[in-house]
Amino acid sequence: MGEQPAFIGAKVVDKYLDFATLIPLLEKALIHFSSGSEGGVVQPIRTIVPVAKYSGFLGVMPAYSKWDDALTTKVVTFYEKKTSSEIPSHQATVLLFEPSNGTLKAVIDGRVITDKRTAAVSAIATKLLKPSHAEILCILGSGAQAQSHYQVFTQQFSFKEVRVWSRTREKAERFARTAEGEVHVCSTPQEAVSGADVIITVTMATEPVLFGDWVKPGAHINAIGACRPDWRELDDVLMESCVLYVDSKEAAAKESGDIVISKASIFAEIGEVLKGTKPAVTDKTTVFKSVGMAVEDTVSAKLVYDSWLAENK
Ligand SMILES: NC(=O)C1=CN([C@@H]2O[C@H](COP(=O)(O)OP(=O)(O)OC[C@H]3O[C@@H](n4cnc5c(N)ncnc54)[C@H](O)[C@@H]3O)[C@@H](O)[C@H]2O)C=CC1
Ligand SMILES: O=C(O)C1=NCCCC1
């Protein structure tokens, strides 16, 4: 029998995944992904199994990155209705394999990876696309992604004001109370969005929560939810009037109702902007529609495993 795989839990993952190290790795992964076969990323569209009886979904997200020589698959579940406050709506595990022979090297908590890599990619998009004077940050939603986005955005940028709105005011207040800096709780999404320079939508909404008529012209929006073809976070006015960036054109056009239903046309992948083959527009309203990519999990899991191995040889 060979060696047993390492089991790496959420606390250890959190310790090793610091944004300053993760962001440059994700930038490279986005460039590789958007470089076709030359980029060496093999990432099929993920498989999603609906568990209709419980309004849940199971997703399988495999990827290989030649440049990182890393092979993973994430298995993620997400449930529309929370069954208890202790069980997160999204749970995930990343399996890391030895690419040369297929041996399973590690079973790694995928929840922290999902939260942090998604937020880090939004920060990358925002650095490229935000208006030059961005003073007000608005977050719609107050769950796990809201937390990780708040963390990285307050670390990477210096907003003068941070606002949050959530369907349940009490949850928005809890978010503000536990945040490290000052967060202004808003009573309506419109109040939160009004005059904001950067907006993040991190909800499980299935109908629009952000309307184009509310958005300050030139603002940048990171749209993180609406990962099913019949789910929306943004309305048609916004989708039709913005310059639309995505992580993966193929996946976004198939998976997100914000694009499928509005039929908005995609301008570029973020990886193309990082590569310099497509421009970063900063004087118009921009949307980064994120659906999440397996290769982001691959480079994150490799970082965690390599860091863990260095301390546990
Ligand atoms: N693009 C990506 O890479 C990823 C996207 N996601 C998506 O991001 C979104 C947020 O995920 P988490 O923070 O982990 O979930 P969560 O369950 O921790 O938080 C969800 C938030 O959405 C709010 N919400 C639920 N239904 C709503 C509705 N109908 N209208 C307005 N707000 C509503 C909840 O009150 C809560 O604040 C989800 O849509 C999730 O699927 C999650 C992981 C990766
Ligand atoms: O990329 C991911 O991981 C996810 N994206 C959409 C929702 C489920 C998790």
Coordinates of N, CA and C and ligand atoms in Angstrom, one line a residue, residues 46 61 74 76 78 90 114 117-118 224 227 291-293 296-297, ligand 2:
R46 N -18.1 22.5 -15.9 CA -18.4 21.6 -14.8 C -19.7 20.9 -15.0
M61 N -15.9 19.8 -10.5 CA -15.1 20.8 -11.2 C -13.6 20.3 -11.3
K74 N -12.7 19.7 -7.7 CA -13.4 20.1 -6.6 C -14.8 19.5 -6.7
V76 N -18.4 20.3 -5.1 CA -19.1 21.4 -4.3 C -20.6 21.1 -4.3
F78 N -24.3 23.1 -3.2 CA -24.9 24.3 -2.8 C -26.4 24.2 -2.8
H90 N -23.0 26.5 1.0 CA -22.0 25.9 0.1 C -21.0 25.1 0.8
T114 N -12.9 28.1 -1.8 CA -14.0 28.7 -2.7 C -14.2 30.2 -2.3
R117 N -10.7 32.3 -3.1 CA -10.3 32.5 -4.5 C -11.3 33.3 -5.3
T118 N -12.6 33.1 -4.9 CA -13.6 33.9 -5.6 C -13.4 35.4 -5.3
I224 N -21.4 37.9 -8.5 CA -20.8 36.6 -8.0 C -21.9 35.5 -8.0
C227 N -25.6 31.7 -10.6 CA -24.7 30.7 -11.3 C -25.5 29.6 -11.9
V291 N -18.5 33.2 -12.6 CA -19.2 31.9 -12.3 C -18.3 31.0 -11.5
G292 N -17.0 31.2 -11.5 CA -16.1 30.4 -10.7 C -15.4 29.3 -11.6
M293 N -14.1 29.2 -11.5 CA -13.4 28.3 -12.4 C -12.6 27.3 -11.6
E296 N -8.9 27.9 -10.7 CA -8.7 28.8 -9.5 C -8.6 27.9 -8.3
D297 N -9.3 26.8 -8.2 CA -9.2 25.9 -7.1 C -7.9 25.1 -7.2
Ligands
LIG2 O1 -17.0 28.1 -8.5 C1 -17.6 27.6 -7.6 O2 -17.0 26.9 -6.8 C2 -19.0 27.8 -7.5 N1 -19.6 28.5 -8.3 C3 -21.0 28.8 -8.4 C4 -21.7 28.2 -7.2 C5 -21.2 27.0 -6.6 C6 -19.7 27.1 -6.4

